[in-house]
Short mmCIF file of C-alpha atoms in Angstrom, two decimals:
data_model
loop_
_atom_site.label_atom_id
_atom_site.label_comp_id
_atom_site.label_asym_id
_atom_site.label_seq_id
_atom_site.Cartn_x
_atom_site.Cartn_y
_atom_site.Cartn_z
CA UNK A 1 6.30 -1.54 2.49
CA UNK A 2 7.21 -1.22 6.14
CA UNK A 3 4.42 -2.34 8.44
CA UNK A 4 4.51 -2.64 12.20
CA UNK A 5 3.03 -5.59 13.97
CA UNK A 6 -0.32 -5.50 15.68
CA UNK A 7 -0.14 -3.27 18.77
CA UNK A 8 -0.88 -5.28 21.93
CA UNK A 9 -3.40 -4.33 24.60
CA UNK A 10 -2.33 -1.83 27.23
CA UNK A 11 0.50 -2.63 29.57
CA UNK A 12 -0.54 -4.15 32.88
CA UNK A 13 0.05 -0.98 34.86
CA UNK A 14 -2.04 1.11 32.52
CA UNK A 15 -4.78 -1.51 32.48
CA UNK A 16 -4.95 -1.40 36.27
CA UNK A 17 -4.98 2.41 36.30
CA UNK A 18 -7.90 2.50 33.88
CA UNK A 19 -9.61 -0.72 34.85
CA UNK A 20 -13.06 0.83 34.49
CA UNK A 21 -12.49 1.68 30.84
CA UNK A 22 -13.19 -0.65 27.92
CA UNK A 23 -10.43 -2.71 26.39
CA UNK A 24 -7.80 -0.85 24.42
CA UNK A 25 -7.81 -0.36 20.70
CA UNK A 26 -5.57 -2.25 18.30
CA UNK A 27 -3.54 -0.75 15.48
CA UNK A 28 -0.82 -1.22 12.94
CA UNK A 29 1.36 1.45 11.35
CA UNK A 30 2.71 1.79 7.83
CA UNK A 31 4.77 4.27 5.81
CA UNK A 32 2.62 6.21 3.33
CA UNK A 33 5.42 7.73 1.21
CA UNK A 34 6.35 4.30 -0.16
CA UNK A 35 8.89 4.29 -1.68
CA UNK A 36 10.42 7.53 -0.48
CA UNK A 37 10.99 8.78 -4.04
CA UNK A 38 8.18 7.79 -6.39
CA UNK A 39 9.26 5.21 -8.97
CA UNK A 40 12.58 4.46 -7.24
CA UNK A 41 12.26 1.25 -5.16
CA UNK A 42 15.75 1.72 -3.74
CA UNK A 43 15.15 5.26 -2.48
CA UNK A 44 14.23 4.29 1.09
CA UNK A 45 17.90 3.39 1.50
CA UNK A 46 19.58 5.71 -0.99
CA UNK A 47 17.82 9.10 -0.63
CA UNK A 48 19.89 11.68 1.24
CA UNK A 49 18.95 14.82 3.14
CA UNK A 50 16.90 16.80 2.31
CA UNK A 51 15.47 14.49 -0.38
CA UNK A 52 14.45 12.07 2.40
CA UNK A 53 12.31 14.58 4.31
CA UNK A 54 8.50 14.55 4.79
CA UNK A 55 6.35 16.30 7.41
CA UNK A 56 3.00 18.04 8.10
CA UNK A 57 0.94 15.09 6.80
CA UNK A 58 -2.77 15.11 5.96
CA UNK A 59 -5.20 12.26 5.30
CA UNK A 60 -8.75 11.79 3.94
CA UNK A 61 -11.03 8.79 3.50
CA UNK A 62 -13.59 8.35 0.72
CA UNK A 63 -17.03 8.59 2.38
CA UNK A 64 -18.64 6.37 -0.28
CA UNK A 65 -15.98 3.64 -0.26
CA UNK A 66 -13.68 3.56 2.77
CA UNK A 67 -11.17 1.25 1.08
CA UNK A 68 -9.83 4.39 -0.64
CA UNK A 69 -7.70 6.92 1.23
CA UNK A 70 -5.48 9.79 0.09
CA UNK A 71 -2.65 11.31 2.08
CA UNK A 72 -0.27 14.17 1.50
CA UNK A 73 2.69 15.85 3.15
CA UNK A 74 5.39 18.43 2.73
CA UNK A 75 7.61 16.19 0.63
CA UNK A 76 11.13 16.99 -0.58
CA UNK A 77 11.55 13.87 -2.72
CA UNK A 78 12.61 15.96 -5.76
CA UNK A 79 14.86 18.33 -3.83
CA UNK A 80 18.53 17.68 -4.63
CA UNK A 81 20.89 16.39 -1.91
CA UNK A 82 23.03 18.90 -0.03
CA UNK A 83 26.16 20.34 -1.58
CA UNK A 84 27.52 20.66 -5.12
CA UNK A 85 26.07 18.52 -7.87
CA UNK A 86 24.32 18.50 -11.24
CA UNK A 87 21.27 20.35 -9.86
CA UNK A 88 22.66 22.76 -7.27
CA UNK A 89 25.83 23.43 -9.20
CA UNK A 90 28.95 24.79 -7.51
CA UNK A 91 27.53 25.52 -4.07
CA UNK A 92 29.05 25.06 -0.60
CA UNK A 93 28.97 21.51 0.75
CA UNK A 94 26.60 22.61 3.55
CA UNK A 95 23.96 24.07 1.20
CA UNK A 96 20.75 22.07 1.81
CA UNK A 97 18.31 24.85 0.90
CA UNK A 98 15.05 24.48 -1.02
CA UNK A 99 15.85 24.57 -4.71
CA UNK A 100 13.92 27.13 -6.83
CA UNK A 101 11.22 25.67 -9.04
CA UNK A 102 11.00 22.36 -7.19
CA UNK A 103 7.69 21.74 -5.40
CA UNK A 104 6.93 20.04 -2.10
CA UNK A 105 3.31 18.74 -2.25
CA UNK A 106 3.46 14.94 -1.96
CA UNK A 107 0.55 12.60 -2.80
CA UNK A 108 0.08 9.02 -1.50
CA UNK A 109 -2.87 6.69 -2.07
CA UNK A 110 -4.28 3.49 -0.61
CA UNK A 111 -6.92 1.23 -2.15
CA UNK A 112 -7.01 -1.38 0.63
CA UNK A 113 -8.23 0.61 3.60
CA UNK A 114 -4.82 1.94 4.57
CA UNK A 115 -3.02 -1.41 4.78
CA UNK A 116 -0.56 -0.39 2.06
CA UNK A 117 0.29 2.86 0.29
CA UNK A 118 1.77 4.08 -2.99
CA UNK A 119 3.82 7.24 -3.38
CA UNK A 120 2.33 9.06 -6.40
CA UNK A 121 5.04 11.69 -6.44
CA UNK A 122 4.39 15.41 -6.28
CA UNK A 123 1.00 16.95 -7.02
CA UNK A 124 0.88 17.47 -10.82
CA UNK A 125 0.22 20.71 -12.66
CA UNK A 126 2.97 22.69 -10.95
CA UNK A 127 6.48 23.71 -12.01
CA UNK A 128 7.75 20.13 -11.73
CA UNK A 129 5.50 19.36 -14.74
CA UNK A 130 5.99 22.63 -16.63
CA UNK A 131 3.39 24.70 -14.78
CA UNK A 132 3.85 28.36 -13.85
CA UNK A 133 3.30 27.75 -10.14
CA UNK A 134 5.57 26.02 -7.63
CA UNK A 135 3.86 23.98 -4.87
CA UNK A 136 5.00 25.06 -1.40
CA UNK A 137 3.42 22.63 1.04
CA UNK A 138 1.08 23.05 4.01
CA UNK A 139 -1.14 20.37 2.40
CA UNK A 140 -4.73 19.68 3.44
CA UNK A 141 -6.96 17.05 1.80
CA UNK A 142 -10.70 16.40 2.13
CA UNK A 143 -13.33 14.42 0.23
CA UNK A 144 -16.70 15.81 -0.77
CA UNK A 145 -19.40 15.04 -3.32
CA UNK A 146 -18.45 15.44 -6.96
CA UNK A 147 -20.44 17.91 -9.10
CA UNK A 148 -22.09 17.01 -12.39
CA UNK A 149 -20.47 17.78 -15.73
CA UNK A 150 -21.62 21.41 -15.51
CA UNK A 151 -20.05 21.98 -12.10
CA UNK A 152 -23.43 21.89 -10.35
CA UNK A 153 -24.60 20.08 -7.21
CA UNK A 154 -28.31 20.68 -7.89
CA UNK A 155 -29.04 17.05 -8.72
CA UNK A 156 -27.03 15.80 -5.76
CA UNK A 157 -28.87 18.15 -3.39
CA UNK A 158 -32.22 17.06 -4.80
CA UNK A 159 -31.31 13.40 -4.40
CA UNK A 160 -29.63 13.93 -1.01
CA UNK A 161 -26.80 11.66 -2.14
CA UNK A 162 -23.39 11.38 -3.78
CA UNK A 163 -25.03 10.71 -7.14
CA UNK A 164 -21.94 11.88 -9.06
CA UNK A 165 -19.39 10.11 -6.86
CA UNK A 166 -16.78 11.56 -4.53
CA UNK A 167 -14.23 14.28 -5.26
CA UNK A 168 -11.01 14.89 -3.34
CA UNK A 169 -9.69 18.41 -2.78
CA UNK A 170 -6.00 19.09 -2.13
CA UNK A 171 -5.30 22.60 -0.81
CA UNK A 172 -1.79 23.96 -0.43
CA UNK A 173 0.45 26.97 -0.70
CA UNK A 174 2.15 27.98 -3.95
CA UNK A 175 4.26 30.69 -5.50
CA UNK A 176 5.08 31.71 -9.05
CA UNK A 177 7.90 29.58 -10.39
CA UNK A 178 11.17 31.24 -11.39
CA UNK A 179 10.65 33.15 -14.65
CA UNK A 180 6.86 33.28 -14.30
CA UNK A 181 4.75 36.37 -13.63
CA UNK A 182 7.65 38.76 -13.18
CA UNK A 183 6.58 41.81 -11.19
CA UNK A 184 3.88 39.89 -9.31
CA UNK A 185 5.96 37.56 -7.20
CA UNK A 186 3.49 37.08 -4.36
CA UNK A 187 5.20 35.25 -1.47
CA UNK A 188 2.44 32.62 -1.16
CA UNK A 189 -0.77 31.94 -3.03
CA UNK A 190 -3.38 29.37 -2.02
CA UNK A 191 -4.29 26.71 -4.58
CA UNK A 192 -6.75 23.81 -4.75
CA UNK A 193 -6.43 20.73 -6.97
CA UNK A 194 -9.16 18.10 -7.40
CA UNK A 195 -9.29 14.36 -8.07
CA UNK A 196 -12.27 12.21 -9.04
CA UNK A 197 -10.33 8.92 -9.08
CA UNK A 198 -9.12 8.71 -5.47
CA UNK A 199 -5.86 10.52 -6.00
CA UNK A 200 -4.56 8.71 -9.08
CA UNK A 201 -5.07 11.77 -11.30
CA UNK A 202 -5.44 15.46 -10.43
CA UNK A 203 -6.66 18.63 -12.10
CA UNK A 204 -4.34 21.55 -12.60
CA UNK A 205 -4.28 23.79 -9.53
CA UNK A 206 -6.79 26.64 -9.24
CA UNK A 207 -5.82 29.78 -7.33
CA UNK A 208 -8.27 30.17 -4.44
CA UNK A 209 -6.48 33.14 -2.85
CA UNK A 210 -4.07 35.41 -4.68
CA UNK A 211 -1.33 37.61 -3.28
CA UNK A 212 -1.53 41.00 -4.97
CA UNK A 213 0.81 43.35 -3.16
CA UNK A 214 2.77 42.06 -0.17
CA UNK A 215 0.63 39.24 1.22
CA UNK A 216 1.71 35.90 2.61
CA UNK A 217 -1.14 33.40 2.79
CA UNK A 218 -0.38 30.66 5.32
CA UNK A 219 -1.70 27.66 7.25
CA UNK A 220 -4.80 27.00 5.18
CA UNK A 221 -7.48 24.39 5.78
CA UNK A 222 -10.05 22.94 3.38
CA UNK A 223 -13.44 21.34 4.01
CA UNK A 224 -16.34 20.09 1.89
CA UNK A 225 -19.93 20.04 3.13
CA UNK A 226 -20.70 16.35 2.63
CA UNK A 227 -23.89 16.03 4.65
CA UNK A 228 -26.69 15.29 2.13
CA UNK A 229 -29.20 17.06 4.43
CA UNK A 230 -27.32 20.35 4.35
CA UNK A 231 -28.74 23.11 2.11
CA UNK A 232 -25.13 23.78 1.06
CA UNK A 233 -24.26 20.16 0.23
CA UNK A 234 -21.16 20.17 -1.98
CA UNK A 235 -19.93 23.66 -1.06
CA UNK A 236 -16.17 23.69 -0.40
CA UNK A 237 -14.49 26.08 2.02
CA UNK A 238 -10.91 27.21 2.54
CA UNK A 239 -9.69 29.21 5.54
CA UNK A 240 -6.26 30.70 6.12
CA UNK A 241 -4.22 33.48 7.70
CA UNK A 242 -3.37 36.38 5.41
CA UNK A 243 -0.22 38.18 6.44
CA UNK A 244 -0.20 41.86 5.49
CA UNK A 245 2.21 44.75 5.66
CA UNK A 246 5.75 45.25 4.42
CA UNK A 247 9.25 44.41 5.49
CA UNK A 248 9.33 47.79 7.27
CA UNK A 249 6.15 47.40 9.33
CA UNK A 250 4.53 44.85 11.61
CA UNK A 251 2.44 42.28 9.80
CA UNK A 252 -1.33 42.24 10.01
CA UNK A 253 -2.74 38.74 10.48
CA UNK A 254 -6.46 38.40 9.76
CA UNK A 255 -8.15 35.03 9.31
CA UNK A 256 -9.88 34.71 5.94
CA UNK A 257 -12.36 32.32 4.34
CA UNK A 258 -13.64 31.70 0.80
CA UNK A 259 -15.86 29.06 -0.77
CA UNK A 260 -16.59 27.34 -4.06
CA UNK A 261 -19.97 26.15 -5.35
CA UNK A 262 -18.74 24.51 -8.55
CA UNK A 263 -16.39 21.81 -7.32
CA UNK A 264 -13.34 24.03 -6.86
CA UNK A 265 -13.26 25.64 -10.33
CA UNK A 266 -13.97 29.16 -9.05
CA UNK A 267 -13.82 30.76 -5.61
CA UNK A 268 -15.53 33.68 -3.91
CA UNK A 269 -13.68 36.80 -2.83
CA UNK A 270 -12.09 36.35 0.62
CA UNK A 271 -14.19 37.16 3.68
CA UNK A 272 -12.24 38.57 6.66
CA UNK A 273 -13.30 36.97 9.94
CA UNK A 274 -11.00 38.64 12.47
CA UNK A 275 -9.13 41.79 13.29
CA UNK A 276 -5.82 42.20 11.48
CA UNK A 277 -3.77 43.98 14.15
CA UNK A 278 -0.53 42.36 15.28
CA UNK A 279 2.37 44.19 16.88
CA UNK A 280 4.26 41.10 18.10
CA UNK A 281 2.86 41.75 21.60
CA UNK A 282 -0.89 42.05 21.14
CA UNK A 283 -2.66 40.19 18.37
CA UNK A 284 -1.72 37.63 15.80
CA UNK A 285 -3.76 34.63 14.79
CA UNK A 286 -2.87 31.36 13.10
CA UNK A 287 -3.79 27.73 12.59
CA UNK A 288 -7.35 28.03 11.27
CA UNK A 289 -9.62 25.01 10.77
CA UNK A 290 -12.98 24.98 8.96
CA UNK A 291 -15.83 22.47 9.39
CA UNK A 292 -19.60 22.26 8.73
CA UNK A 293 -22.53 20.90 10.70
CA UNK A 294 -25.46 18.76 9.52
CA UNK A 295 -27.60 21.87 8.91
CA UNK A 296 -24.88 23.62 6.90
CA UNK A 297 -23.58 25.75 9.76
CA UNK A 298 -19.96 26.73 9.03
CA UNK A 299 -17.38 26.90 11.83
CA UNK A 300 -13.97 28.53 11.38
CA UNK A 301 -11.65 28.02 14.36
CA UNK A 302 -8.24 29.56 15.06
CA UNK A 303 -5.74 30.39 17.77
CA UNK A 304 -5.93 34.08 18.65
CA UNK A 305 -3.81 36.34 20.81
CA UNK A 306 -4.56 39.46 22.82
CA UNK A 307 -3.09 41.34 25.78
CA UNK A 308 -4.27 38.56 28.12
CA UNK A 309 -2.53 35.79 26.19
CA UNK A 310 -3.68 32.94 23.95
CA UNK A 311 -7.22 31.74 23.31
CA UNK A 312 -9.01 29.40 20.93
CA UNK A 313 -11.89 31.11 19.10
CA UNK A 314 -14.53 30.29 16.50
CA UNK A 315 -16.59 32.32 14.03
CA UNK A 316 -19.93 30.83 12.94
CA UNK A 317 -21.97 31.22 9.75
CA UNK A 318 -25.59 30.15 9.25
CA UNK A 319 -25.82 31.21 5.60
CA UNK A 320 -23.19 29.01 4.03
CA UNK A 321 -20.19 31.21 4.69
CA UNK A 322 -21.60 34.48 3.34
CA UNK A 323 -21.62 36.20 6.73
CA UNK A 324 -20.06 35.20 10.06
CA UNK A 325 -20.44 36.01 13.72
CA UNK A 326 -17.80 37.92 15.61
CA UNK A 327 -15.16 35.56 17.06
CA UNK A 328 -16.45 33.59 20.05
CA UNK A 329 -13.96 32.57 22.74
CA UNK A 330 -13.81 28.83 23.38
CA UNK A 331 -11.17 28.93 26.12
CA UNK A 332 -7.99 30.66 27.21
CA UNK A 333 -4.86 28.59 27.66
CA UNK A 334 -1.07 28.57 27.87
CA UNK A 335 0.76 27.47 24.72
CA UNK A 336 3.04 24.44 24.89
CA UNK A 337 6.72 25.26 25.13
CA UNK A 338 8.72 26.11 22.03
CA UNK A 339 10.84 24.09 22.03
CA UNK A 340 9.68 21.21 24.19
CA UNK A 341 12.43 20.50 26.75
CA UNK A 342 14.57 17.68 25.40
CA UNK A 343 14.03 18.63 21.76
CA UNK A 344 14.36 21.84 19.75
CA UNK A 345 11.86 21.56 16.89
CA UNK A 346 9.28 24.36 16.71
CA UNK A 347 5.84 23.74 18.20
CA UNK A 348 2.37 25.28 18.29
CA UNK A 349 -1.02 24.87 19.95
CA UNK A 350 -3.15 24.99 16.80
CA UNK A 351 -6.71 23.71 17.13
CA UNK A 352 -8.14 20.59 15.47
CA UNK A 353 -11.90 20.21 15.12
CA UNK A 354 -14.81 17.95 14.25
CA UNK A 355 -18.60 18.23 14.09
CA UNK A 356 -20.97 15.32 14.72
CA UNK A 357 -23.03 15.00 11.53
CA UNK A 358 -25.98 13.53 13.41
CA UNK A 359 -26.25 15.66 16.55
CA UNK A 360 -24.52 18.82 15.38
CA UNK A 361 -22.24 18.88 18.44
CA UNK A 362 -18.97 20.67 17.60
CA UNK A 363 -15.63 19.71 19.17
CA UNK A 364 -12.29 21.51 19.43
CA UNK A 365 -9.01 19.99 20.63
CA UNK A 366 -5.61 21.56 21.20
CA UNK A 367 -2.31 21.11 23.02
CA UNK A 368 -1.64 23.29 26.03
CA UNK A 369 0.79 23.53 28.91
CA UNK A 370 -0.86 21.85 31.89
CA UNK A 371 -0.59 22.59 35.58
CA UNK A 372 2.45 20.32 35.83
CA UNK A 373 4.20 22.26 33.07
CA UNK A 374 3.97 19.38 30.59
CA UNK A 375 2.01 19.30 27.34
CA UNK A 376 -1.52 17.90 27.43
CA UNK A 377 -4.36 17.59 24.89
CA UNK A 378 -7.71 19.05 25.92
CA UNK A 379 -11.14 18.91 24.26
CA UNK A 380 -14.06 21.34 24.49
CA UNK A 381 -17.50 21.01 22.90
CA UNK A 382 -20.50 23.12 21.94
CA UNK A 383 -24.07 21.85 21.83
CA UNK A 384 -25.64 25.14 20.73
CA UNK A 385 -24.07 25.88 17.38
CA UNK A 386 -20.85 27.35 18.74
CA UNK A 387 -22.42 30.01 20.96
CA UNK A 388 -21.06 28.52 24.19
CA UNK A 389 -18.34 25.96 24.96
CA UNK A 390 -17.73 23.48 27.75
CA UNK A 391 -14.80 23.60 30.13
CA UNK A 392 -11.95 21.78 28.36
CA UNK A 393 -11.36 18.18 29.47
CA UNK A 394 -7.87 16.67 29.47
CA UNK A 395 -7.94 13.68 27.12
CA UNK A 396 -4.25 12.73 26.90
CA UNK A 397 -2.40 10.68 29.51
CA UNK A 398 0.47 12.24 31.44
CA UNK A 399 2.37 8.92 31.47
CA UNK A 400 2.65 9.08 27.66
CA UNK A 401 4.94 12.12 27.85
CA UNK A 402 4.79 15.74 26.68
CA UNK A 403 1.79 15.68 24.33
CA UNK A 404 1.65 17.70 21.10
CA UNK A 405 0.30 17.76 17.50
CA UNK A 406 -3.07 16.07 17.99
CA UNK A 407 -5.63 14.86 15.44
CA UNK A 408 -9.38 14.71 16.10
CA UNK A 409 -12.47 13.38 14.34
CA UNK A 410 -15.93 12.09 15.19
CA UNK A 411 -17.15 8.84 13.63
CA UNK A 412 -20.65 8.48 12.13
CA UNK A 413 -21.49 6.41 15.22
CA UNK A 414 -20.69 9.42 17.46
CA UNK A 415 -17.42 7.97 18.78
CA UNK A 416 -14.76 10.62 19.31
CA UNK A 417 -11.28 9.65 18.11
CA UNK A 418 -8.22 11.56 19.30
CA UNK A 419 -4.56 10.79 18.67
CA UNK A 420 -1.41 12.71 19.49
CA UNK A 421 2.33 12.45 19.69
CA UNK A 422 4.25 12.65 22.95
CA UNK A 423 7.89 13.21 23.77
CA UNK A 424 9.82 11.59 26.58
CA UNK A 425 13.36 12.58 27.55
CA UNK A 426 16.27 10.97 29.34
CA UNK A 427 17.36 14.41 30.54
CA UNK A 428 15.50 17.65 31.15
CA UNK A 429 15.98 21.30 30.30
CA UNK A 430 16.31 23.26 27.07
CA UNK A 431 20.02 22.51 26.66
CA UNK A 432 19.64 18.74 26.84
CA UNK A 433 18.46 18.08 23.28
CA UNK A 434 20.54 16.03 20.89
CA UNK A 435 21.21 12.50 19.68
CA UNK A 436 19.61 9.83 21.84
CA UNK A 437 18.14 12.22 24.40
CA UNK A 438 14.43 12.00 23.49
CA UNK A 439 11.88 9.67 21.95
CA UNK A 440 8.58 10.46 20.23
CA UNK A 441 5.65 8.02 20.05
CA UNK A 442 2.03 8.23 18.91
CA UNK A 443 -0.99 7.47 21.11
CA UNK A 444 -4.76 7.09 20.70
CA UNK A 445 -7.73 7.66 23.01
CA UNK A 446 -11.47 7.65 22.37
CA UNK A 447 -14.71 8.77 23.98
CA UNK A 448 -18.18 7.30 23.63
CA UNK A 449 -19.98 9.88 25.79
CA UNK A 450 -19.32 13.09 23.90
CA UNK A 451 -15.90 13.81 25.36
CA UNK A 452 -16.96 13.73 29.01
CA UNK A 453 -14.54 10.88 29.73
CA UNK A 454 -11.79 9.29 27.67
CA UNK A 455 -10.38 5.79 27.36
CA UNK A 456 -6.96 4.68 28.44
CA UNK A 457 -4.35 5.48 25.82
CA UNK A 458 -3.02 2.97 23.31
CA UNK A 459 0.41 3.37 21.79
CA UNK A 460 -0.13 3.16 18.03
CA UNK A 461 3.42 3.68 16.74
CA UNK A 462 5.33 0.40 16.80
CA UNK A 463 8.79 2.03 16.78
CA UNK A 464 9.91 5.19 18.59
CA UNK A 465 11.48 8.17 16.82
CA UNK A 466 14.47 10.28 17.82
CA UNK A 467 13.62 13.94 17.04
CA UNK A 468 17.35 14.65 16.59
CA UNK A 469 17.12 12.66 13.35
CA UNK A 470 15.12 15.56 11.87
CA UNK A 471 16.36 18.96 10.73
CA UNK A 472 15.35 22.18 9.07
CA UNK A 473 16.95 22.62 5.66
CA UNK A 474 19.22 25.28 7.17
CA UNK A 475 20.13 22.80 9.96
CA UNK A 476 19.51 25.43 12.67
CA UNK A 477 16.80 23.39 14.46
CA UNK A 478 15.20 19.98 14.37
CA UNK A 479 11.97 19.91 12.34
CA UNK A 480 8.75 18.01 13.00
CA UNK A 481 6.34 20.32 11.14
CA UNK A 482 3.27 22.02 12.58
CA UNK A 483 0.48 19.43 12.62
CA UNK A 484 -0.76 15.86 12.25
CA UNK A 485 -4.20 14.70 11.06
CA UNK A 486 -6.82 12.04 11.91
CA UNK A 487 -9.93 10.78 10.07
CA UNK A 488 -12.61 8.37 11.27
CA UNK A 489 -15.24 5.94 10.09
CA UNK A 490 -17.50 3.84 12.30
CA UNK A 491 -15.06 0.93 11.99
CA UNK A 492 -11.66 2.64 12.07
CA UNK A 493 -9.58 5.74 12.67
CA UNK A 494 -6.44 6.66 10.74
CA UNK A 495 -3.83 8.88 12.39
CA UNK A 496 -1.08 10.24 10.13
CA UNK A 497 2.03 11.79 11.64
CA UNK A 498 5.67 12.74 11.10
CA UNK A 499 7.90 9.81 12.00
CA UNK A 500 11.69 9.60 12.27
CA UNK A 501 12.16 5.88 12.99
CA UNK A 502 14.09 5.42 9.75
CA UNK A 503 16.31 8.45 10.33
CA UNK A 504 19.65 8.87 12.04
CA UNK A 505 20.83 11.73 14.21
CA UNK A 506 24.12 13.54 13.64
CA UNK A 507 26.41 14.75 16.43
CA UNK A 508 27.87 17.51 14.24
CA UNK A 509 24.40 18.93 13.58
CA UNK A 510 23.58 18.71 17.30
CA UNK A 511 26.68 20.74 18.09
CA UNK A 512 25.86 23.32 15.41
CA UNK A 513 22.33 23.77 16.79
CA UNK A 514 23.63 24.26 20.34
CA UNK A 515 25.93 26.94 19.00
CA UNK A 516 23.04 28.64 17.20
CA UNK A 517 20.89 29.01 20.33
CA UNK A 518 23.81 29.71 22.66
CA UNK A 519 23.51 26.53 24.71
CA UNK A 520 26.97 25.46 23.51
CA UNK A 521 30.02 26.87 21.77
CA UNK A 522 29.60 28.14 18.22
CA UNK A 523 30.63 25.71 15.49
CA UNK A 524 30.70 25.93 11.72
CA UNK A 525 27.65 24.73 9.83
CA UNK A 526 28.43 21.14 8.87
CA UNK A 527 28.04 19.45 5.51
CA UNK A 528 25.70 16.50 6.29
CA UNK A 529 26.88 14.40 3.36
CA UNK A 530 30.42 14.51 4.75
CA UNK A 531 29.95 14.13 8.51
CA UNK A 532 26.51 12.56 9.14
CA UNK A 533 25.16 9.01 8.81
CA UNK A 534 23.50 8.31 5.43
CA UNK A 535 19.97 8.37 6.93
CA UNK A 536 20.41 11.71 8.68
CA UNK A 537 17.31 13.91 8.35
CA UNK A 538 15.04 11.08 7.21
CA UNK A 539 11.48 11.75 8.37
CA UNK A 540 8.53 9.94 6.80
CA UNK A 541 4.75 10.19 6.89
CA UNK A 542 3.43 7.18 8.82
CA UNK A 543 -0.22 6.29 9.35
CA UNK A 544 -1.60 4.13 12.14
CA UNK A 545 -4.84 2.35 11.26
CA UNK A 546 -6.76 1.95 14.50
CA UNK A 547 -9.60 -0.41 15.33
CA UNK A 548 -11.33 1.03 18.45
#
């Protein structure tokens, strides 16, 4: 495994600037997809693009035994290398596309508190193992209580405890594999798999949201009510955006939610929480997140758009997700730039959330463009069940760089943990991206007074990444994914993120991308295996284990 050394205390300048704040946290970082291709110890060095590509990572910690963690990511470890070969056949040398029937839901486990990780391969039960569905990524993982043998939580609710152990839920997108379900080729379904042995084994996927007609389900989240005092203890929720329409009309984009009361075996019909209108000028909503409070209150957050711009909103349910309030505005904001100057991977300002399971205080964090024009992470909170929200407080540090893709959680002790990535450039402007121009690092801050003030930041990635080492499969842009994730216990926080430290940039791909967006002369699409370093495109899922 690759493990960074213990991160030192803050640099002297930062310590002086935040002298009134407690001492900085410590951390180490480690690769979770270890080795890069499951069962192949040599693959960290031998895998080639796009086989060596992971992003959009997720992480969960077992609430009954915190030595066990499960992580996941969009993982292309079974995708064939670019160009002609025994899998792709006689294709052009620059063909790096996703191969039909090959899934992308990776699974990684740790049994020592996140110190080391094992790549378990792709989530089983899909087309890679003979199933009729192909996994398509956007993974989200959460732990909850496990039901009894009849799929019931009655005994657990009566005992107010995890009497049947802990169950992990892995939600992701899927489609029918080639040759399956002809005539009903929904673009994306939403599936949930479960594990009762901390990610070593998994059930076959269950469809939680289908796609009859032309529907594209996207950007789902999953959450289990794991507060023993909740009347809905054990209920599992999924939220997502359901794209509607046809190729000839604008898409509708409502936010949907469904829940399961039997441990993920069956799911309710979807409940629509928002308007569906979207004409590419007014409307559109994405990036939902679902959480529950200690009394069973359900919160579904998302980024919404209207004629006035972008806003973070929340819908609230007090009956276990059966009915919801109209969307409540948390705050209006300006999205971070897409792309961030100095890079050209896509970005977003999706919300991340947490609810204190003792006090019921709900928190929402997101990236926005600050007054200086740079990206910053802000946090807002509600102390009245989501009815009203505080003025957002900036939690990130400007000196860290252009902040994006945050993770947020609240520990059982009430400590707020927030981590994010930040980009620094050697040049500025949208045409400056390319090899060696930018670095990405990960940082951590915390709050012990409910988000009113935040600690100095601690750098928790031991090696910087060059975003030019990443790429979309079509090579037209860099690719960092759409989100990172953080989970907390009273003793630790774990921040999982896309990391390109082991990758190598490619001048020919840089030139091609500048030609695509018009910031340079047009060039032919290169064949990475012929003109790029062997580690081109290598992005991994790294986790930093933080001791506050």
